[in-house]
PDB file of C-alpha atoms in Angstrom:
ATOM      1  CA  MET A  71     -70.410  57.263 -37.115  1.00  0.00           C
ATOM      2  CA  LEU A  72     -69.507  58.752 -33.864  1.00  0.00           C
ATOM      3  CA  ASP A  73     -71.108  62.076 -32.049  1.00  0.00           C
ATOM      4  CA  GLU A  74     -69.761  64.912 -31.181  1.00  0.00           C
ATOM      5  CA  ASP A  75     -68.915  64.212 -27.823  1.00  0.00           C
ATOM      6  CA  ALA A  76     -67.684  60.316 -28.931  1.00  0.00           C
ATOM      7  CA  ARG A  77     -65.252  62.452 -31.210  1.00  0.00           C
ATOM      8  CA  ASP A  78     -63.939  64.665 -28.048  1.00  0.00           C
ATOM      9  CA  TRP A  79     -63.290  61.225 -26.606  1.00  0.00           C
ATOM     10  CA  LEU A  80     -61.226  59.946 -29.245  1.00  0.00           C
ATOM     11  CA  ALA A  81     -58.998  63.248 -29.653  1.00  0.00           C
ATOM     12  CA  GLU A  82     -57.971  62.749 -26.085  1.00  0.00           C
ATOM     13  CA  GLU A  83     -57.701  59.341 -25.843  1.00  0.00           C
ATOM     14  CA  LEU A  84     -55.873  58.965 -29.581  1.00  0.00           C
ATOM     15  CA  GLY A  85     -53.544  62.155 -28.840  1.00  0.00           C
ATOM     16  CA  ALA A  86     -52.620  60.679 -25.443  1.00  0.00           C
ATOM     17  CA  THR A  87     -51.754  57.398 -27.162  1.00  0.00           C
ATOM     18  CA  MET A  88     -49.597  58.979 -29.594  1.00  0.00           C
ATOM     19  CA  GLU A  89     -48.108  61.175 -26.890  1.00  0.00           C
ATOM     20  CA  LEU A  90     -47.305  57.837 -25.255  1.00  0.00           C
ATOM     21  CA  ALA A  91     -45.641  56.269 -28.363  1.00  0.00           C
ATOM     22  CA  GLY A  92     -43.160  58.986 -28.290  1.00  0.00           C
ATOM     23  CA  GLN A  93     -44.889  60.765 -31.559  1.00  0.00           C
ATOM     24  CA  ALA A  94     -45.172  64.557 -32.362  1.00  0.00           C
ATOM     25  CA  ILE A  95     -49.202  65.556 -32.452  1.00  0.00           C
ATOM     26  CA  ARG A  96     -49.475  67.375 -35.451  1.00  0.00           C
ATOM     27  CA  PRO A  97     -52.613  69.703 -35.652  1.00  0.00           C
ATOM     28  CA  ALA A  98     -53.349  68.813 -39.563  1.00  0.00           C
ATOM     29  CA  ALA A  99     -52.706  64.777 -39.429  1.00  0.00           C
ATOM     30  CA  LEU A 100     -54.430  64.169 -36.071  1.00  0.00           C
ATOM     31  CA  SER A 101     -57.758  65.560 -37.347  1.00  0.00           C
ATOM     32  CA  LEU A 102     -57.293  63.481 -40.521  1.00  0.00           C
ATOM     33  CA  LEU A 103     -56.679  60.322 -38.348  1.00  0.00           C
ATOM     34  CA  MET A 104     -59.991  60.972 -36.648  1.00  0.00           C
ATOM     35  CA  ASP A 105     -61.819  61.622 -39.789  1.00  0.00           C
ATOM     36  CA  ASP A 106     -60.330  58.416 -40.924  1.00  0.00           C
ATOM     37  CA  LEU A 107     -61.674  56.929 -37.734  1.00  0.00           C
ATOM     38  CA  ALA A 108     -64.837  58.280 -36.986  1.00  0.00           C
ATOM     39  CA  HIS A 109     -66.717  55.144 -38.506  1.00  0.00           C
ATOM     40  CA  LEU A 110     -66.109  52.531 -36.276  1.00  0.00           C
ATOM     41  CA  PRO A 111     -67.919  52.029 -33.188  1.00  0.00           C
ATOM     42  CA  LYS A 112     -66.636  54.046 -29.976  1.00  0.00           C
ATOM     43  CA  PRO A 113     -65.871  49.744 -27.625  1.00  0.00           C
ATOM     44  CA  VAL A 114     -64.221  49.180 -31.114  1.00  0.00           C
ATOM     45  CA  LEU A 115     -61.514  52.048 -30.896  1.00  0.00           C
ATOM     46  CA  GLN A 116     -61.585  51.792 -26.942  1.00  0.00           C
ATOM     47  CA  MET A 117     -60.059  48.011 -27.247  1.00  0.00           C
ATOM     48  CA  ALA A 118     -58.352  48.948 -30.592  1.00  0.00           C
ATOM     49  CA  LEU A 119     -56.009  51.648 -28.572  1.00  0.00           C
ATOM     50  CA  ALA A 120     -55.558  49.552 -25.716  1.00  0.00           C
ATOM     51  CA  ARG A 121     -54.103  46.986 -27.550  1.00  0.00           C
ATOM     52  CA  ILE A 122     -52.145  49.789 -29.045  1.00  0.00           C
ATOM     53  CA  ARG A 123     -50.673  50.754 -25.763  1.00  0.00           C
ATOM     54  CA  ALA A 124     -49.956  47.781 -24.895  1.00  0.00           C
ATOM     55  CA  GLU A 125     -48.790  45.864 -28.143  1.00  0.00           C
ATOM     56  CA  HIS A 126     -47.464  48.563 -30.946  1.00  0.00           C
ATOM     57  CA  LYS A 127     -43.789  50.185 -31.604  1.00  0.00           C
ATOM     58  CA  GLY A 128     -43.464  52.601 -33.598  1.00  0.00           C
ATOM     59  CA  ALA A 129     -45.589  55.688 -35.336  1.00  0.00           C
ATOM     60  CA  ILE A 130     -49.593  55.571 -34.974  1.00  0.00           C
ATOM     61  CA  LEU A 131     -50.915  55.796 -38.776  1.00  0.00           C
ATOM     62  CA  THR A 132     -54.869  55.531 -39.626  1.00  0.00           C
ATOM     63  CA  GLY A 133     -53.217  51.725 -41.011  1.00  0.00           C
ATOM     64  CA  THR A 134     -52.094  51.058 -37.183  1.00  0.00           C
ATOM     65  CA  VAL A 135     -55.588  51.612 -35.931  1.00  0.00           C
ATOM     66  CA  LEU A 136     -57.858  49.819 -38.636  1.00  0.00           C
ATOM     67  CA  GLN A 137     -55.665  46.872 -38.267  1.00  0.00           C
ATOM     68  CA  TYR A 138     -56.370  46.486 -34.528  1.00  0.00           C
ATOM     69  CA  ALA A 139     -59.699  47.690 -35.031  1.00  0.00           C
ATOM     70  CA  ASP A 140     -60.295  44.551 -37.392  1.00  0.00           C
ATOM     71  CA  HIS A 141     -59.973  42.686 -35.051  1.00  0.00           C
ATOM     72  CA  ALA A 142     -62.330  43.914 -32.569  1.00  0.00           C
ATOM     73  CA  LEU A 143     -64.371  43.794 -35.773  1.00  0.00           C
ATOM     74  CA  GLY A 144     -64.133  39.748 -35.872  1.00  0.00           C
ATOM     75  CA  ARG A 145     -62.083  40.327 -39.438  1.00  0.00           C
ATOM     76  CA  LEU A 146     -59.384  37.883 -39.870  1.00  0.00           C
ATOM     77  CA  LEU A 147     -55.702  38.171 -40.975  1.00  0.00           C
ATOM     78  CA  PRO A 148     -55.321  36.345 -44.260  1.00  0.00           C
ATOM     79  CA  ALA A 149     -53.088  33.306 -42.829  1.00  0.00           C
ATOM     80  CA  GLU A 150     -55.969  32.926 -40.022  1.00  0.00           C
ATOM     81  CA  ALA A 151     -59.115  32.897 -42.408  1.00  0.00           C
ATOM     82  CA  TYR A 152     -57.550  31.044 -44.961  1.00  0.00           C
ATOM     83  CA  ALA A 153     -56.851  28.148 -42.069  1.00  0.00           C
ATOM     84  CA  LEU A 154     -60.531  28.577 -40.837  1.00  0.00           C
ATOM     85  CA  ALA A 155     -61.602  28.150 -44.186  1.00  0.00           C
ATOM     86  CA  MET A 156     -59.881  25.048 -44.705  1.00  0.00           C
ATOM     87  CA  ASN A 157     -61.762  23.578 -41.515  1.00  0.00           C
ATOM     88  CA  SER A 158     -64.734  24.108 -43.410  1.00  0.00           C
ATOM     89  CA  GLN A 159     -64.136  20.746 -46.033  1.00  0.00           C
ATOM     90  CA  ASP A 160     -64.282  19.048 -42.887  1.00  0.00           C
ATOM     91  CA  GLU A 161     -68.614  18.506 -43.000  1.00  0.00           C
ATOM     92  CA  ARG A 162     -68.592  17.278 -39.104  1.00  0.00           C
ATOM     93  CA  ALA A 163     -66.803  20.925 -38.035  1.00  0.00           C
ATOM     94  CA  THR A 164     -68.930  24.099 -37.039  1.00  0.00           C
ATOM     95  CA  VAL A 165     -67.065  26.937 -38.832  1.00  0.00           C
ATOM     96  CA  VAL A 166     -67.773  30.591 -37.274  1.00  0.00           C
ATOM     97  CA  TRP A 167     -66.561  32.843 -40.157  1.00  0.00           C
ATOM     98  CA  ASN A 168     -67.813  35.732 -41.503  1.00  0.00           C
ATOM     99  CA  ASN A 169     -69.140  36.874 -45.395  1.00  0.00           C
ATOM    100  CA  GLU A 170     -65.569  37.830 -46.467  1.00  0.00           C
ATOM    101  CA  ILE A 171     -63.956  34.805 -45.825  1.00  0.00           C
ATOM    102  CA  ALA A 172     -66.985  32.557 -47.590  1.00  0.00           C
ATOM    103  CA  GLU A 173     -66.460  35.199 -50.448  1.00  0.00           C
ATOM    104  CA  ALA A 174     -63.272  34.670 -50.659  1.00  0.00           C
ATOM    105  CA  TRP A 175     -63.672  30.655 -50.318  1.00  0.00           C
ATOM    106  CA  GLY A 176     -65.971  30.246 -52.706  1.00  0.00           C
ATOM    107  CA  LEU A 177     -63.126  31.441 -55.668  1.00  0.00           C
ATOM    108  CA  ALA A 178     -60.889  28.968 -54.286  1.00  0.00           C
ATOM    109  CA  ALA A 179     -62.181  26.116 -53.308  1.00  0.00           C
ATOM    110  CA  PRO A 180     -63.057  24.856 -57.023  1.00  0.00           C
ATOM    111  CA  LEU A 181     -59.314  24.966 -57.238  1.00  0.00           C
ATOM    112  CA  LEU A 182     -59.067  22.936 -54.027  1.00  0.00           C
ATOM    113  CA  ALA A 183     -61.864  20.399 -55.382  1.00  0.00           C
ATOM    114  CA  ALA A 184     -59.390  19.785 -58.559  1.00  0.00           C
ATOM    115  CA  GLY A 185     -56.269  19.143 -56.898  1.00  0.00           C
ATOM    116  CA  ASP A 186     -54.481  22.417 -56.938  1.00  0.00           C
ATOM    117  CA  LYS A 187     -53.616  23.079 -53.281  1.00  0.00           C
ATOM    118  CA  PHE A 188     -51.154  25.802 -54.202  1.00  0.00           C
ATOM    119  CA  GLY A 189     -53.555  27.480 -56.304  1.00  0.00           C
ATOM    120  CA  ALA A 190     -55.890  26.997 -54.317  1.00  0.00           C
ATOM    121  CA  ARG A 191     -54.056  28.918 -51.501  1.00  0.00           C
ATOM    122  CA  GLN A 192     -52.954  31.740 -53.780  1.00  0.00           C
ATOM    123  CA  ALA A 193     -56.390  32.303 -55.301  1.00  0.00           C
ATOM    124  CA  PHE A 194     -57.957  32.772 -51.653  1.00  0.00           C
ATOM    125  CA  MET A 195     -54.904  35.716 -50.220  1.00  0.00           C
ATOM    126  CA  GLU A 196     -55.826  37.436 -53.454  1.00  0.00           C
ATOM    127  CA  ALA A 197     -59.574  37.507 -53.156  1.00  0.00           C
ATOM    128  CA  TYR A 198     -59.216  37.899 -49.130  1.00  0.00           C
ATOM    129  CA  ALA A 199     -57.232  40.633 -50.144  1.00  0.00           C
ATOM    130  CA  ARG A 200     -58.865  42.134 -52.203  1.00  0.00           C
ATOM    131  CA  ILE A 201     -62.594  41.796 -50.512  1.00  0.00           C
ATOM    132  CA  THR A 202     -61.474  43.251 -47.014  1.00  0.00           C
ATOM    133  CA  GLY A 203     -59.509  45.965 -48.890  1.00  0.00           C
ATOM    134  CA  GLU A 204     -62.916  47.263 -50.608  1.00  0.00           C
ATOM    135  CA  ALA A 205     -64.710  46.305 -47.633  1.00  0.00           C
ATOM    136  CA  ARG A 206     -62.471  49.119 -45.128  1.00  0.00           C
ATOM    137  CA  ALA A 207     -62.364  51.480 -48.289  1.00  0.00           C
ATOM    138  CA  THR A 208     -66.532  51.427 -47.924  1.00  0.00           C
ATOM    139  CA  ARG A 209     -66.303  51.233 -44.333  1.00  0.00           C
ATOM    140  CA  ARG A 210     -67.872  47.599 -44.317  1.00  0.00           C
ATOM    141  CA  ARG A 211     -68.141  45.937 -41.440  1.00  0.00           C
ATOM    142  CA  PRO A 212     -67.317  41.778 -41.606  1.00  0.00           C
ATOM    143  CA  GLN A 213     -70.277  39.746 -41.303  1.00  0.00           C
ATOM    144  CA  LEU A 214     -70.717  37.384 -39.070  1.00  0.00           C
ATOM    145  CA  GLN A 215     -72.279  33.448 -40.681  1.00  0.00           C
ATOM    146  CA  VAL A 216     -72.095  30.114 -38.723  1.00  0.00           C
ATOM    147  CA  SER A 217     -71.495  27.130 -40.625  1.00  0.00           C
ATOM    148  CA  LEU A 218     -73.131  23.687 -38.158  1.00  0.00           C
ATOM    149  CA  GLY A 219     -71.347  20.674 -38.518  1.00  0.00           C
ATOM    150  CA  TYR A 220     -72.701  17.117 -38.223  1.00  0.00           C
ATOM    151  CA  ASP A 221     -71.145  16.725 -35.129  1.00  0.00           C
ATOM    152  CA  ALA A 222     -73.347  17.822 -32.417  1.00  0.00           C
ATOM    153  CA  GLU A 223     -71.121  17.840 -29.479  1.00  0.00           C
ATOM    154  CA  GLY A 224     -68.093  20.110 -31.429  1.00  0.00           C
ATOM    155  CA  ARG A 225     -70.833  22.899 -32.145  1.00  0.00           C
ATOM    156  CA  THR A 226     -70.912  24.284 -29.157  1.00  0.00           C
ATOM    157  CA  ARG A 227     -67.111  24.208 -28.393  1.00  0.00           C
ATOM    158  CA  ALA A 228     -66.474  25.650 -31.727  1.00  0.00           C
ATOM    159  CA  VAL A 229     -68.711  28.497 -30.568  1.00  0.00           C
ATOM    160  CA  GLN A 230     -66.560  29.296 -27.364  1.00  0.00           C
ATOM    161  CA  GLU A 231     -63.006  28.712 -29.074  1.00  0.00           C
ATOM    162  CA  ALA A 232     -64.577  31.655 -31.878  1.00  0.00           C
ATOM    163  CA  ILE A 233     -65.419  33.661 -29.224  1.00  0.00           C
ATOM    164  CA  ALA A 234     -61.960  33.150 -27.028  1.00  0.00           C
ATOM    165  CA  ALA A 235     -60.113  34.284 -30.530  1.00  0.00           C
ATOM    166  CA  GLY A 236     -61.869  37.032 -31.430  1.00  0.00           C
ATOM    167  CA  ARG A 237     -64.177  35.974 -34.370  1.00  0.00           C
ATOM    168  CA  LEU A 238     -67.183  35.952 -32.402  1.00  0.00           C
ATOM    169  CA  PRO A 239     -66.964  40.024 -30.850  1.00  0.00           C
ATOM    170  CA  GLY A 240     -70.409  40.427 -29.704  1.00  0.00           C
ATOM    171  CA  GLY A 241     -70.333  37.061 -28.141  1.00  0.00           C
ATOM    172  CA  LEU A 242     -73.476  34.631 -27.858  1.00  0.00           C
ATOM    173  CA  GLU A 243     -76.051  37.473 -28.236  1.00  0.00           C
ATOM    174  CA  THR A 244     -75.309  38.214 -31.778  1.00  0.00           C
ATOM    175  CA  LEU A 245     -75.559  34.195 -33.138  1.00  0.00           C
ATOM    176  CA  PRO A 246     -78.520  34.413 -35.897  1.00  0.00           C
ATOM    177  CA  ASP A 247     -81.614  32.700 -33.955  1.00  0.00           C
ATOM    178  CA  ASP A 248     -81.365  29.575 -35.947  1.00  0.00           C
ATOM    179  CA  VAL A 249     -77.905  28.898 -34.718  1.00  0.00           C
ATOM    180  CA  ARG A 250     -79.181  29.195 -31.166  1.00  0.00           C
ATOM    181  CA  GLU A 251     -82.056  27.462 -31.938  1.00  0.00           C
ATOM    182  CA  GLN A 252     -79.751  24.741 -33.138  1.00  0.00           C
ATOM    183  CA  LEU A 253     -77.229  25.001 -30.238  1.00  0.00           C
ATOM    184  CA  ALA A 254     -80.011  24.802 -27.507  1.00  0.00           C
ATOM    185  CA  LEU A 255     -78.723  28.342 -26.063  1.00  0.00           C
ATOM    186  CA  PRO A 256     -81.191  30.821 -24.410  1.00  0.00           C
ATOM    187  CA  ALA A 257     -82.972  33.672 -26.433  1.00  0.00           C
ATOM    188  CA  PRO A 258     -80.795  37.305 -26.910  1.00  0.00           C
ATOM    189  CA  ARG A 259     -81.700  39.913 -24.289  1.00  0.00           C
ATOM    190  CA  ALA A 260     -79.867  43.055 -26.746  1.00  0.00           C
ATOM    191  CA  ALA A 261     -76.889  42.594 -29.785  1.00  0.00           C
ATOM    192  CA  LEU A 262     -73.946  43.952 -26.852  1.00  0.00           C
ATOM    193  CA  ALA A 263     -70.535  44.558 -27.913  1.00  0.00           C
ATOM    194  CA  LEU A 264     -67.951  42.336 -25.134  1.00  0.00           C
ATOM    195  CA  PRO A 265     -66.902  45.136 -22.848  1.00  0.00           C
ATOM    196  CA  ALA A 266     -64.238  47.863 -23.366  1.00  0.00           C
ATOM    197  CA  PRO A 267     -60.616  47.293 -21.493  1.00  0.00           C
ATOM    198  CA  ASP A 268     -60.579  49.595 -18.586  1.00  0.00           C
ATOM    199  CA  VAL A 269     -58.994  52.860 -20.215  1.00  0.00           C
ATOM    200  CA  GLN A 270     -58.547  55.278 -17.158  1.00  0.00           C
ATOM    201  CA  ALA A 271     -55.795  56.971 -16.669  1.00  0.00           C
ATOM    202  CA  ASP A 272     -53.661  54.642 -14.650  1.00  0.00           C
ATOM    203  CA  SER A 273     -50.135  56.076 -14.696  1.00  0.00           C
ATOM    204  CA  PRO A 274     -48.583  59.290 -14.448  1.00  0.00           C
ATOM    205  CA  ALA A 275     -47.293  59.140 -17.359  1.00  0.00           C
ATOM    206  CA  LYS A 276     -51.333  59.079 -18.861  1.00  0.00           C
ATOM    207  CA  ALA A 277     -52.328  61.473 -16.593  1.00  0.00           C
ATOM    208  CA  GLU A 278     -49.895  64.191 -17.733  1.00  0.00           C
ATOM    209  CA  ALA A 279     -50.722  63.651 -21.208  1.00  0.00           C
ATOM    210  CA  LEU A 280     -54.551  63.199 -20.771  1.00  0.00           C
ATOM    211  CA  ALA A 281     -54.456  66.649 -18.368  1.00  0.00           C
ATOM    212  CA  LYS A 282     -52.170  68.877 -21.548  1.00  0.00           C
ATOM    213  CA  LEU A 283     -54.820  67.079 -23.868  1.00  0.00           C
ATOM    214  CA  GLN A 284     -57.337  68.595 -22.786  1.00  0.00           C
ATOM    215  CA  THR A 285     -57.181  72.163 -24.322  1.00  0.00           C
ATOM    216  CA  LEU A 286     -56.385  69.890 -27.704  1.00  0.00           C
ATOM    217  CA  ARG A 287     -59.905  68.240 -26.993  1.00  0.00           C
ATOM    218  CA  ALA A 288     -61.955  71.516 -27.051  1.00  0.00           C
ATOM    219  CA  LEU A 289     -60.514  72.819 -29.917  1.00  0.00           C
ATOM    220  CA  LEU A 290     -60.929  69.809 -31.938  1.00  0.00           C
ATOM    221  CA  THR A 291     -64.972  69.810 -32.323  1.00  0.00           C
ATOM    222  CA  ARG A 292     -66.703  68.711 -34.927  1.00  0.00           C
ATOM    223  CA  GLY A 293     -68.589  72.398 -35.489  1.00  0.00           C
ATOM    224  CA  MET A 294     -65.131  74.654 -36.128  1.00  0.00           C
ATOM    225  CA  PRO A 295     -64.330  75.026 -39.289  1.00  0.00           C
ATOM    226  CA  ARG A 296     -61.048  73.138 -39.888  1.00  0.00           C
ATOM    227  CA  ALA A 297     -58.748  75.918 -40.765  1.00  0.00           C
ATOM    228  CA  GLN A 298     -59.718  78.149 -37.349  1.00  0.00           C
ATOM    229  CA  ARG A 299     -59.027  74.768 -35.694  1.00  0.00           C
ATOM    230  CA  LEU A 300     -55.699  74.351 -36.880  1.00  0.00           C
ATOM    231  CA  LEU A 301     -54.826  77.184 -36.646  1.00  0.00           C
ATOM    232  CA  LYS A 302     -56.141  77.529 -33.637  1.00  0.00           C
ATOM    233  CA  VAL A 303     -54.401  74.115 -32.405  1.00  0.00           C
ATOM    234  CA  ARG A 304     -50.955  75.118 -34.189  1.00  0.00           C
ATOM    235  CA  ALA A 305     -51.666  78.516 -31.840  1.00  0.00           C
ATOM    236  CA  TRP A 306     -51.961  76.077 -28.697  1.00  0.00           C
ATOM    237  CA  GLN A 307     -49.071  73.713 -28.963  1.00  0.00           C
ATOM    238  CA  ASP A 308     -46.844  76.886 -29.507  1.00  0.00           C
ATOM    239  CA  ARG A 309     -47.620  78.179 -26.459  1.00  0.00           C
ATOM    240  CA  ARG A 310     -46.907  75.032 -24.616  1.00  0.00           C
ATOM    241  CA  ARG A 311     -43.367  74.970 -26.824  1.00  0.00           C
ATOM    242  CA  THR A 312     -42.896  78.616 -25.385  1.00  0.00           C
ATOM    243  CA  ARG A 313     -43.817  77.601 -21.127  1.00  0.00           C
ATOM    244  CA  ALA A 314     -41.388  74.735 -22.200  1.00  0.00           C
ATOM    245  CA  LEU A 315     -38.354  76.873 -23.311  1.00  0.00           C
ATOM    246  CA  LYS A 316     -39.107  79.331 -20.635  1.00  0.00           C
ATOM    247  CA  ALA A 317     -38.534  76.087 -18.156  1.00  0.00           C
ATOM    248  CA  VAL A 318     -35.309  75.320 -19.471  1.00  0.00           C
ATOM    249  CA  ALA A 319     -33.546  79.175 -19.791  1.00  0.00           C
ATOM    250  CA  GLN A 320     -35.188  79.426 -15.727  1.00  0.00           C
ATOM    251  CA  GLN A 321     -33.417  75.582 -14.943  1.00  0.00           C
ATOM    252  CA  ARG A 322     -30.215  77.074 -16.381  1.00  0.00           C
ATOM    253  CA  VAL A 323     -30.119  80.090 -14.922  1.00  0.00           C
ATOM    254  CA  ASP A 324     -30.798  78.262 -11.134  1.00  0.00           C
ATOM    255  CA  ALA A 325     -27.515  76.093 -12.046  1.00  0.00           C
ATOM    256  CA  PHE A 326     -25.580  79.395 -13.138  1.00  0.00           C
ATOM    257  CA  GLN A 327     -26.513  80.637  -9.838  1.00  0.00           C
ATOM    258  CA  GLY A 328     -25.668  78.041  -8.451  1.00  0.00           C
ATOM    259  CA  THR A 329     -22.078  78.035  -9.249  1.00  0.00           C
ATOM    260  CA  LYS A 330     -21.684  81.759  -8.029  1.00  0.00           C
ATOM    261  CA  PRO A 331     -19.194  82.153  -5.012  1.00  0.00           C
TER     262      PRO A 331
END
């Protein structure tokens, strides 16, 4: 769970991302979205929101952020997971996957062994969708698993490819000790996450959005009762709208006075 400081950061970062996307910031919706995402680690949220700003088009919903967070957690799309599971059929190949893929493959592999390739794929897809859906609902993260193949030279290459593809978010530091020994890697110093992208204000638009959200961040503190928090946020938004209307009115007055002889 995010602590109070991290929740303040999330309110600011998420609100700025939504505003940059042209999405209205509704206090109740933003509060609910924060609650839905509060179980994710801050580095994962940083990576997910950075990718959303760079790649996503359209409304930002809970499912949007979770989809991008899945990649940062090492959770694959169904087609990617199935292709990886198929590689496990080659006993020479080293496969870096997770418990969700392995569980789904355990249900599909007997069908493939019986010669029903189409049925195996269908069974895998259905099982994987159910398993990952339950994991998201119960906020369980995928657990890394490494199946070492007979090809010793291909082991390190497979791990490097997994890191590049995002299947090993913590890098070499998160590999199990027995796998590290067989790969002849040094002992881990700590379970470190990959560095998150720089999310400092890098454009006038983002800087302006962050400035506007300073007050909103203060209002979205965790200790404030929900009803009181929403009322204060709505009042803050009303003041913003009033200032905007006054600015438009002043522009019209100035334009009218400029047309006088």
